[in-house]
Short mmCIF file of C-alpha atoms and ligand atoms in Angstrom, two decimals:
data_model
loop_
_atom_site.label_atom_id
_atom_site.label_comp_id
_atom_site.label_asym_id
_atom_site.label_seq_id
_atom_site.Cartn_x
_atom_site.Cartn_y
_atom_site.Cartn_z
CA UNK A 576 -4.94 15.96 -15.61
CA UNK A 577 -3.01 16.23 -12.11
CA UNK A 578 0.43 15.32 -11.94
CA UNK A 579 1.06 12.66 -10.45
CA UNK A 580 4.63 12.09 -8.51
CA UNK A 581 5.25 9.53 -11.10
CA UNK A 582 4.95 12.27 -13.34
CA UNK A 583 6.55 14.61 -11.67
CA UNK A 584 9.62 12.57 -10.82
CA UNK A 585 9.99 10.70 -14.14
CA UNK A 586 13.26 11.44 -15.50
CA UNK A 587 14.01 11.20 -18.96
CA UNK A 588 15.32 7.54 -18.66
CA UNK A 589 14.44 6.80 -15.17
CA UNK A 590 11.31 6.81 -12.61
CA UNK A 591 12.48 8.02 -9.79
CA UNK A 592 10.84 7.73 -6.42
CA UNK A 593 10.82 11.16 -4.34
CA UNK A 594 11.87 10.73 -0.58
CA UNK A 595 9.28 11.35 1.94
CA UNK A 596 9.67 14.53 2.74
CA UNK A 597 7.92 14.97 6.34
CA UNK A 598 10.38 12.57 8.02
CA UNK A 599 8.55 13.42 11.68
CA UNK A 600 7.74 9.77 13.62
CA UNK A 601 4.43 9.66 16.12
CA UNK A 602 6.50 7.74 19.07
CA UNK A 603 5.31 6.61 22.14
CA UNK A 604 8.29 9.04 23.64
CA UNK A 605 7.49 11.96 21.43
CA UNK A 606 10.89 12.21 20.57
CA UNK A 607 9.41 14.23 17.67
CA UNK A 608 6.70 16.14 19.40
CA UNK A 609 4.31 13.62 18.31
CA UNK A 610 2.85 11.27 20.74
CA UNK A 611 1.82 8.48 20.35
CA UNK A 612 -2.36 9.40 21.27
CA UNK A 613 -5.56 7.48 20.78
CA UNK A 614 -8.09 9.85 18.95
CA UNK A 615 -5.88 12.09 17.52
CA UNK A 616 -4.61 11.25 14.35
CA UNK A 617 -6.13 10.75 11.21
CA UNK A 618 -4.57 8.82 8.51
CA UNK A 619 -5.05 9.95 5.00
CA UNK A 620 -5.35 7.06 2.35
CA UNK A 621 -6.15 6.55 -1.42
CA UNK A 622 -7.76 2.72 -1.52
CA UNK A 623 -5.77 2.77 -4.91
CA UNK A 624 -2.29 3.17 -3.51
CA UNK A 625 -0.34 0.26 -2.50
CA UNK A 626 1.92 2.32 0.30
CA UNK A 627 -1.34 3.54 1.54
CA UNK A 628 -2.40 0.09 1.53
CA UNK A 629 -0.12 -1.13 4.05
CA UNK A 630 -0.99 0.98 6.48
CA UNK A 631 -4.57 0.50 6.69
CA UNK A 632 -3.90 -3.25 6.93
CA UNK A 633 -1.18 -2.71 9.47
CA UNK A 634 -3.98 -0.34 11.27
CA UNK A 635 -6.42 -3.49 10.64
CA UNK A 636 -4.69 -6.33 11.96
CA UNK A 637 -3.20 -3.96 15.06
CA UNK A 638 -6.60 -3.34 15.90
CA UNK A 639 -5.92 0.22 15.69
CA UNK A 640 -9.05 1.48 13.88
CA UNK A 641 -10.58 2.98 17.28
CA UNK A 642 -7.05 5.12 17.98
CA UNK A 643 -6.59 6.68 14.63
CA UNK A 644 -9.55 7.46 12.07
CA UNK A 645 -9.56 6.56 8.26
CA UNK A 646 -10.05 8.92 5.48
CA UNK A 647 -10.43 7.90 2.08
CA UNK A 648 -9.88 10.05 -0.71
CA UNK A 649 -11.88 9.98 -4.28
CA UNK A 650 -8.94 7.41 -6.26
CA UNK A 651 -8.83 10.05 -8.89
CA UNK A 652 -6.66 13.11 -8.31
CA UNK A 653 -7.18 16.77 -10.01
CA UNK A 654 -4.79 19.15 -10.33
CA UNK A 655 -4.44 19.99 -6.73
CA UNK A 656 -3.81 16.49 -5.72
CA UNK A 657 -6.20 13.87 -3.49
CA UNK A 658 -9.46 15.35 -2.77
CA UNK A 659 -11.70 14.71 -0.38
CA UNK A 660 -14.60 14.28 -2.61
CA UNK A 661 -16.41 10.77 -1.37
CA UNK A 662 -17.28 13.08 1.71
CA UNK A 663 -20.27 14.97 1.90
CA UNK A 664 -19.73 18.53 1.17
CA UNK A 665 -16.11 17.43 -0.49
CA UNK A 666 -14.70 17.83 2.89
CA UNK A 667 -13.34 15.60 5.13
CA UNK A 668 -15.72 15.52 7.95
CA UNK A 669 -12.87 15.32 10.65
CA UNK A 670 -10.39 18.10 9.34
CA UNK A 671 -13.02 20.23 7.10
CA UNK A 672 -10.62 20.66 4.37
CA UNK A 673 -10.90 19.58 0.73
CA UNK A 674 -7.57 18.73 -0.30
CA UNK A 675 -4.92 16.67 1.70
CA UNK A 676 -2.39 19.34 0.51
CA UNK A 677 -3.60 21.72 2.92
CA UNK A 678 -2.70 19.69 5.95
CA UNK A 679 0.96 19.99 3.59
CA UNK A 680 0.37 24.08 3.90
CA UNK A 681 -0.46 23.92 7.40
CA UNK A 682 2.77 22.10 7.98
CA UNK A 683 5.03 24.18 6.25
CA UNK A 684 3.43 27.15 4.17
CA UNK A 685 4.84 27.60 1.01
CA UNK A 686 5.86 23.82 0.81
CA UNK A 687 5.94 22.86 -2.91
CA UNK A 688 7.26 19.27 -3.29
CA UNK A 689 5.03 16.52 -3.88
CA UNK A 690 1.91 15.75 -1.94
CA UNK A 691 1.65 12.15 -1.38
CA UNK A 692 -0.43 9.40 0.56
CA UNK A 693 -0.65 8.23 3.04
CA UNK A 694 -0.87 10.91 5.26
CA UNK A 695 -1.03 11.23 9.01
CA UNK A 696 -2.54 14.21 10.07
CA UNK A 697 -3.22 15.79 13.70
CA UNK A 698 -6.67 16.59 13.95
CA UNK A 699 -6.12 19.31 16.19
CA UNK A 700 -3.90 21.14 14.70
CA UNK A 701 -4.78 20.16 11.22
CA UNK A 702 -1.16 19.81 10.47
CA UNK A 703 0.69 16.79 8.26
CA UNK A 704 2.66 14.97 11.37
CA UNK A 705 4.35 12.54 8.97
CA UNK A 706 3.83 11.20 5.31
CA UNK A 707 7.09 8.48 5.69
CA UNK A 708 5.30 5.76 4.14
CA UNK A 709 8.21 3.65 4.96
CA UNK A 710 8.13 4.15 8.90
CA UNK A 711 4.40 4.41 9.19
CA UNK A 712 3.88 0.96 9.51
CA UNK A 713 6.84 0.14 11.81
CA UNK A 714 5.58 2.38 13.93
CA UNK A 715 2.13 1.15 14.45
CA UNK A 716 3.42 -2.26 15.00
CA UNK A 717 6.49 -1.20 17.28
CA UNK A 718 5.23 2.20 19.06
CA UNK A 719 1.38 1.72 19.07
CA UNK A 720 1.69 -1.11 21.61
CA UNK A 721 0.12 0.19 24.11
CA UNK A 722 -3.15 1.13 21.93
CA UNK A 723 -3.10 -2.19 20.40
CA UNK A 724 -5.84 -4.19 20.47
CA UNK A 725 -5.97 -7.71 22.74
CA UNK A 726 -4.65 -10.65 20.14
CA UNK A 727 -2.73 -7.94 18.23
CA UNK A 728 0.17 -9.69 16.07
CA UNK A 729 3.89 -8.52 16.41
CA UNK A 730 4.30 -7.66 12.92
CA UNK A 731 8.03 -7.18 13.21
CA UNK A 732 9.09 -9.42 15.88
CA UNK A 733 12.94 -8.20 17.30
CA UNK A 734 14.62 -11.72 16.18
CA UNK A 735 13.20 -11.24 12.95
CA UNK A 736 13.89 -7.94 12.40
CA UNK A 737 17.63 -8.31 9.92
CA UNK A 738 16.06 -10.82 7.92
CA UNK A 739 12.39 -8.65 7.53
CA UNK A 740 14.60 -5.57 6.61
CA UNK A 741 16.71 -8.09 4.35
CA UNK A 742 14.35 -9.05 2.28
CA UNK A 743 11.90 -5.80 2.53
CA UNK A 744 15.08 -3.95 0.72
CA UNK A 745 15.35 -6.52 -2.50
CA UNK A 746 11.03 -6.92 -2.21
CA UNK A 747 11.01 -2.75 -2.57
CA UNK A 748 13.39 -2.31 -5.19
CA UNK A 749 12.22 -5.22 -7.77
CA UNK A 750 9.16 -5.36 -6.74
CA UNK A 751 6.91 -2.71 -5.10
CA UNK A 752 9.13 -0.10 -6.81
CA UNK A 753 10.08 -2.44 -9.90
CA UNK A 754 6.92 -2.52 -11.63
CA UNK A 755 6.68 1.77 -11.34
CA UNK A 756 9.93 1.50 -13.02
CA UNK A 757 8.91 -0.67 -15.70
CA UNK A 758 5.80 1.22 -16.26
CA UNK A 759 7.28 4.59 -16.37
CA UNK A 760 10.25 3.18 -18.00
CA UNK A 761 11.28 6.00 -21.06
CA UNK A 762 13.55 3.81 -22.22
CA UNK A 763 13.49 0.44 -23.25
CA UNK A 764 16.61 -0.57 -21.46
CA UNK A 765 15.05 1.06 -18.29
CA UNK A 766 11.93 -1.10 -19.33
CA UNK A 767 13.94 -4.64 -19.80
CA UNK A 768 15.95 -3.98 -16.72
CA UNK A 769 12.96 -3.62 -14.50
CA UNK A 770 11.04 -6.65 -16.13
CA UNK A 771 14.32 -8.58 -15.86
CA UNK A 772 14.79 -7.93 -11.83
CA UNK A 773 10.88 -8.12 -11.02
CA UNK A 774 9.99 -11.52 -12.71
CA UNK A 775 13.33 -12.61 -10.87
CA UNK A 776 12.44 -11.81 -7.69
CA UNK A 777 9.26 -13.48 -8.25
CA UNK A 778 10.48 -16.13 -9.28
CA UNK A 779 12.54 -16.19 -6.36
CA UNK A 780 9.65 -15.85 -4.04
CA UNK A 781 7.94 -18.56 -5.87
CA UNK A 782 10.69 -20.77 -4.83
CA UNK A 783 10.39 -19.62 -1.23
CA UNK A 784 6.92 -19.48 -0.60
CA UNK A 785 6.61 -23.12 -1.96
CA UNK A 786 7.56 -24.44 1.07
CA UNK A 787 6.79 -21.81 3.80
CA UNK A 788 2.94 -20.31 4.53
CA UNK A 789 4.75 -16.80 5.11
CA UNK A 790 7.61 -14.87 3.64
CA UNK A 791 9.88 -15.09 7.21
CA UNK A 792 9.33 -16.63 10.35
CA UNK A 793 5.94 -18.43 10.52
CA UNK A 794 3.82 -16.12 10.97
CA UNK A 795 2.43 -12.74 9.21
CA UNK A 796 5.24 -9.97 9.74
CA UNK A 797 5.75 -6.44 7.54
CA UNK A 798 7.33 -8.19 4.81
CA UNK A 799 4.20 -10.16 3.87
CA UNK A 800 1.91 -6.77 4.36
CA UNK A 801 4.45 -4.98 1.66
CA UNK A 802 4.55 -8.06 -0.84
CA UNK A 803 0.65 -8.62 -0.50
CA UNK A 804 0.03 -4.63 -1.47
CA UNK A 805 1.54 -5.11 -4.51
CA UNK A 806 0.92 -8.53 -5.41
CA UNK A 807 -2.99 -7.68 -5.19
CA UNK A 808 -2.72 -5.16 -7.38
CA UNK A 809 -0.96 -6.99 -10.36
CA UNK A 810 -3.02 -9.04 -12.56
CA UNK A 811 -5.63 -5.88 -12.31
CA UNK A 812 -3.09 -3.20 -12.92
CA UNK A 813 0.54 -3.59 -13.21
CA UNK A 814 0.08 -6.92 -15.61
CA UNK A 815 -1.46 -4.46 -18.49
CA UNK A 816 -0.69 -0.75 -17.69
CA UNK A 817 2.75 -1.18 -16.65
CA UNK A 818 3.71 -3.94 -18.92
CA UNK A 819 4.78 -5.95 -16.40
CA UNK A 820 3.59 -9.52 -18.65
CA UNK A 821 5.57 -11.79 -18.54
CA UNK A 822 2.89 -13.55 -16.86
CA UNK A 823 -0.32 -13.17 -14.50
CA UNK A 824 0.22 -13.52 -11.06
CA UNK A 825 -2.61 -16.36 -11.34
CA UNK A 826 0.16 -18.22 -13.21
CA UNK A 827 2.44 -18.61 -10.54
CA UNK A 828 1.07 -21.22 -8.08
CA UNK A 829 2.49 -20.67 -4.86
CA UNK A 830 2.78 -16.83 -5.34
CA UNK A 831 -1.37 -16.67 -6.24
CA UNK A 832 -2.27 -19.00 -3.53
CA UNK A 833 0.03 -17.20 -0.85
CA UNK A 834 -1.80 -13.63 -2.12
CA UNK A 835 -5.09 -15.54 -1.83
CA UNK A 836 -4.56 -16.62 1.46
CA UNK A 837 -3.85 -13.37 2.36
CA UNK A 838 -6.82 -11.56 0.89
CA UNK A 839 -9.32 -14.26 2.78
CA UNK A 840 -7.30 -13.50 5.97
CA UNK A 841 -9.76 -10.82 7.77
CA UNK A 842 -7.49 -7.25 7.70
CA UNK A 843 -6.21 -8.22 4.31
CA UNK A 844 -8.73 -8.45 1.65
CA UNK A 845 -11.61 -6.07 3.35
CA UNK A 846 -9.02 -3.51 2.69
CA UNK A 847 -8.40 -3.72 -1.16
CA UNK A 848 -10.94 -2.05 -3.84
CA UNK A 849 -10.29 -2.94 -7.02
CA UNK A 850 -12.58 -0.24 -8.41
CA UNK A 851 -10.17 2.38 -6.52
CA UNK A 852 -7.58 0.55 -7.95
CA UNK A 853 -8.20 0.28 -11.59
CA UNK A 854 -9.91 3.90 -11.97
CA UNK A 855 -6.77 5.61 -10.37
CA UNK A 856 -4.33 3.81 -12.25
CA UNK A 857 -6.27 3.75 -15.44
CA UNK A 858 -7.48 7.07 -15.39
CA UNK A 859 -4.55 9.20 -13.68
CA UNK A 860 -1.54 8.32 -15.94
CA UNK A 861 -2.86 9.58 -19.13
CA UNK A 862 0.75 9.64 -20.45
CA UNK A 863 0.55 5.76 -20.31
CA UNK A 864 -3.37 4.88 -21.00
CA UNK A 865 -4.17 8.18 -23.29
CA UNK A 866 -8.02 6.81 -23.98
CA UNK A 867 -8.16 6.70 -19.86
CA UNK A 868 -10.34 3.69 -20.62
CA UNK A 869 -10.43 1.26 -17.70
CA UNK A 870 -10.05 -2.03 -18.32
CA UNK A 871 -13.27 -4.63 -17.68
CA UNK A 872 -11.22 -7.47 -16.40
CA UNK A 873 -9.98 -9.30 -15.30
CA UNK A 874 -12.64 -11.54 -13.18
CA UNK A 875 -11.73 -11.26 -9.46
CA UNK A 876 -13.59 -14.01 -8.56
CA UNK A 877 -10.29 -16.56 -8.13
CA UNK A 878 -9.53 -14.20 -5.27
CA UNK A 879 -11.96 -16.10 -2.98
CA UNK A 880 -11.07 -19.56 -4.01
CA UNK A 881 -9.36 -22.36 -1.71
CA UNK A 882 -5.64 -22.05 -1.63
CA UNK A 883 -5.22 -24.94 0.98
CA UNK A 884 -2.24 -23.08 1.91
CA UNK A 885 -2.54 -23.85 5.89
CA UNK A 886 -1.16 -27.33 4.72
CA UNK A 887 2.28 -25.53 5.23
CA UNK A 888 1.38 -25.53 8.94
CA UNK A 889 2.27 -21.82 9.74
CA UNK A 890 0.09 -19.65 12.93
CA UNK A 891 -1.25 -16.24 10.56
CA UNK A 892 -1.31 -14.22 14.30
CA UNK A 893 1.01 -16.10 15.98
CA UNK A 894 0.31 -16.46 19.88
CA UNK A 895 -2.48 -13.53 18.74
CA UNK A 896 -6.35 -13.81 17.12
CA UNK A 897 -7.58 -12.06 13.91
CA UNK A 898 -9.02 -8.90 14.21
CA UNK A 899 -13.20 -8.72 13.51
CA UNK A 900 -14.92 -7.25 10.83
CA UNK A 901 -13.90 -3.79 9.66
CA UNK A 902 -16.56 -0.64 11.03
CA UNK A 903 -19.18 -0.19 9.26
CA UNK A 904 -18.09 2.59 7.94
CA UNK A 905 -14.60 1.59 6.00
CA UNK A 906 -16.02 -1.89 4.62
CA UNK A 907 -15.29 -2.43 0.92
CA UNK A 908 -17.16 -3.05 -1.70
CA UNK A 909 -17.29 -7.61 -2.36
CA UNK A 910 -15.94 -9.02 -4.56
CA UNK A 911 -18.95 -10.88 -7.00
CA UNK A 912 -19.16 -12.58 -9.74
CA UNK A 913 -19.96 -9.77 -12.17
CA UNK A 914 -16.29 -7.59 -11.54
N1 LIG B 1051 5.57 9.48 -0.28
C1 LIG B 1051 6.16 8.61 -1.23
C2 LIG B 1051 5.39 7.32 -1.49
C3 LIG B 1051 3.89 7.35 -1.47
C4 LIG B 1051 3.36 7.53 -2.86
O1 LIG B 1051 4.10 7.50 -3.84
N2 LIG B 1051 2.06 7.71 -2.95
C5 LIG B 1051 1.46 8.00 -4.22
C6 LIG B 1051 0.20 7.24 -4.46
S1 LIG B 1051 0.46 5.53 -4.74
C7 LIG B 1051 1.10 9.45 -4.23
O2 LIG B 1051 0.41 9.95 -3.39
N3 LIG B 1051 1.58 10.14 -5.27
C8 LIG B 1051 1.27 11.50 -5.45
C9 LIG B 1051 0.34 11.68 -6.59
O3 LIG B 1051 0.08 10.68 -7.29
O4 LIG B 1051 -0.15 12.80 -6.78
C10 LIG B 1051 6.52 9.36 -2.48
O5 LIG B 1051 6.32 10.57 -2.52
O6 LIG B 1051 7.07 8.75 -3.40
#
């Protein structure tokens, strides 16, 4: 099986995350030679990944779908990393190659760190512009703007911006990077230590979001986008595979109905596939699920149930408008009663 960067980078006591390597930004000034263009990029995703999955619902709820173009890799990685195999041919019809790492190669040949989604790509060129998970998604909401669609939200609104980064900083370290650590934990002191700070934080959060629709301001910003990618993922995934039990999301109220008032928000939940999901997981880190059997459960049907959340007043866009259905093209599978 591949090696996955969690693989790659798990030391013997600690997971460690690898920096993004391709630090480049796409800026409306091209300060890095990459302007900001409709029609130009492509951005490279794995429906499993949960830093992938901000971006596409940042590129969602931006409106941003007609600028830069989608591809979705197959959720299960060989041992040349993501593939393009969902695509007829096992290319991707835009860029004609097979593997995301050769947009890596085009970059910089000879490059041998990790290859990682998501991925922005110029289509031109064929060259990886940037694969800074962290900045993507500030940059689509901050220097997009001007491709934005009408009713677009500001998803990191300049008064807000200390207290997003604030709590972005704790949310990434106990929680979107906190449950890697306690599933690739090789220690059980690494293990409890990770456990310990995530179900903290939730708790935390719990406290918070029991009395406030979002996580800051009152409206949707990047910090709810970054808690929602994980917090979608945990009951299927990071509950059983990472050990991360303590309890099921579905177990703490105001956490479970702020994620489900997310998912039912249009830009949130037409982005998730919990097939994706559970196959890469399940299936990829064979040094943690050695049968690679995927679990059956649990039922995602709760996911579409009332969460009667907008009794916390809150505006989801702000002065803005949801964005319509995704293309055609990039819908989801529903959720239904049999997964
Ligand atoms: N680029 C970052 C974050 C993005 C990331 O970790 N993406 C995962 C998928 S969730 C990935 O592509 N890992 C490489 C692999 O699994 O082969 C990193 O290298 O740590």
């Amino acid at each position: 099986m591949p090696k996955t960067t969690a693989e790659t980078t798990a030391q013997p006591a600690e997971f460690k995350r690898s920096p993004a390597h391709f630090t480049d930004r796409i800026t409306a000034d091209a300060r890095d030679a990459w302007p900001v263009e409709a029609d130009r990029y492509r951005l490279v995703v794995s429906r499993a990944c949960p830093w992938a999955n901000r971006a596409v619902i940042s590129r969602r709820l931006l409106g941003l779908e007609d600028a830069i173009s989608l591809a979705v890799t197959d959720p299960i990685q060989d041992e040349k990393s993501w593939r393009f195999t969902l695509d007829p041919g096992g290319r991707d019809p835009v860029l004609g190659i097979a593997y995301i790492s050769e947009a890596y190669y085009a970059r910089e040949p000879g490059y041998d760190g990790g290859i990682s989604v998501p991925a922005i790509v110029d289509a031109p060129s064929k060259k990886l512009a940037t694969n800074d998970y962290l900045q993507i998604t500030l940059d689509f909401a901050t220097e997009w703007t001007a491709l934005h669609r009408d009713g677009a939200p500001d998803l990191y609104p300049e008064p807000l911006r200390a207290e997003i980064d604030e709590l972005n900083d704790a949310v990434f370290r106990d929680i979107n990077n906190g449950v890697y650590q306690a599933g690739f934990a090789a220690t059980q002191q690494r293990y409890d230590d990770a456990y310990t700070r995530l179900f903290a934080r939730l708790d935390e959060l719990e406290e918070r979001l029991s009395t406030r629709r979002y996580l800051v301001g009152d409206t949707i910003t990047e910090s709810d986008i970054r808690l929602f990618a994980t917090l979608v993922r945990f009951d299927a995934v990071y509950h059983g595979h990472f050990k991360c039990n303590r309890n099921k999301l579905t177990e703490m109220s105001a956490l479970w109905a702020y994620a489900r008032d997310l998912f039912q928000t249009p830009g949130f939940g037409d982005t998730v596939d919990f097939d994706h999901i559970k196959r890469h997981y399940y299936q990829v880190h064979e040094q943690i699920n050695p049968t690679r059997i995927v679990p059956r459960g649990p039922d995602l049907s709760g996911w579409l149930s009332p969460h009667h959340r907008e009794q916390l007043g809150g505006r989801p866009f702000g002065d803005g408008t949801p964005p319509g259905p995704p293309p055609e093209s990039e819908r989801v599978p529903p959720i239904t009663s049999a997964n």
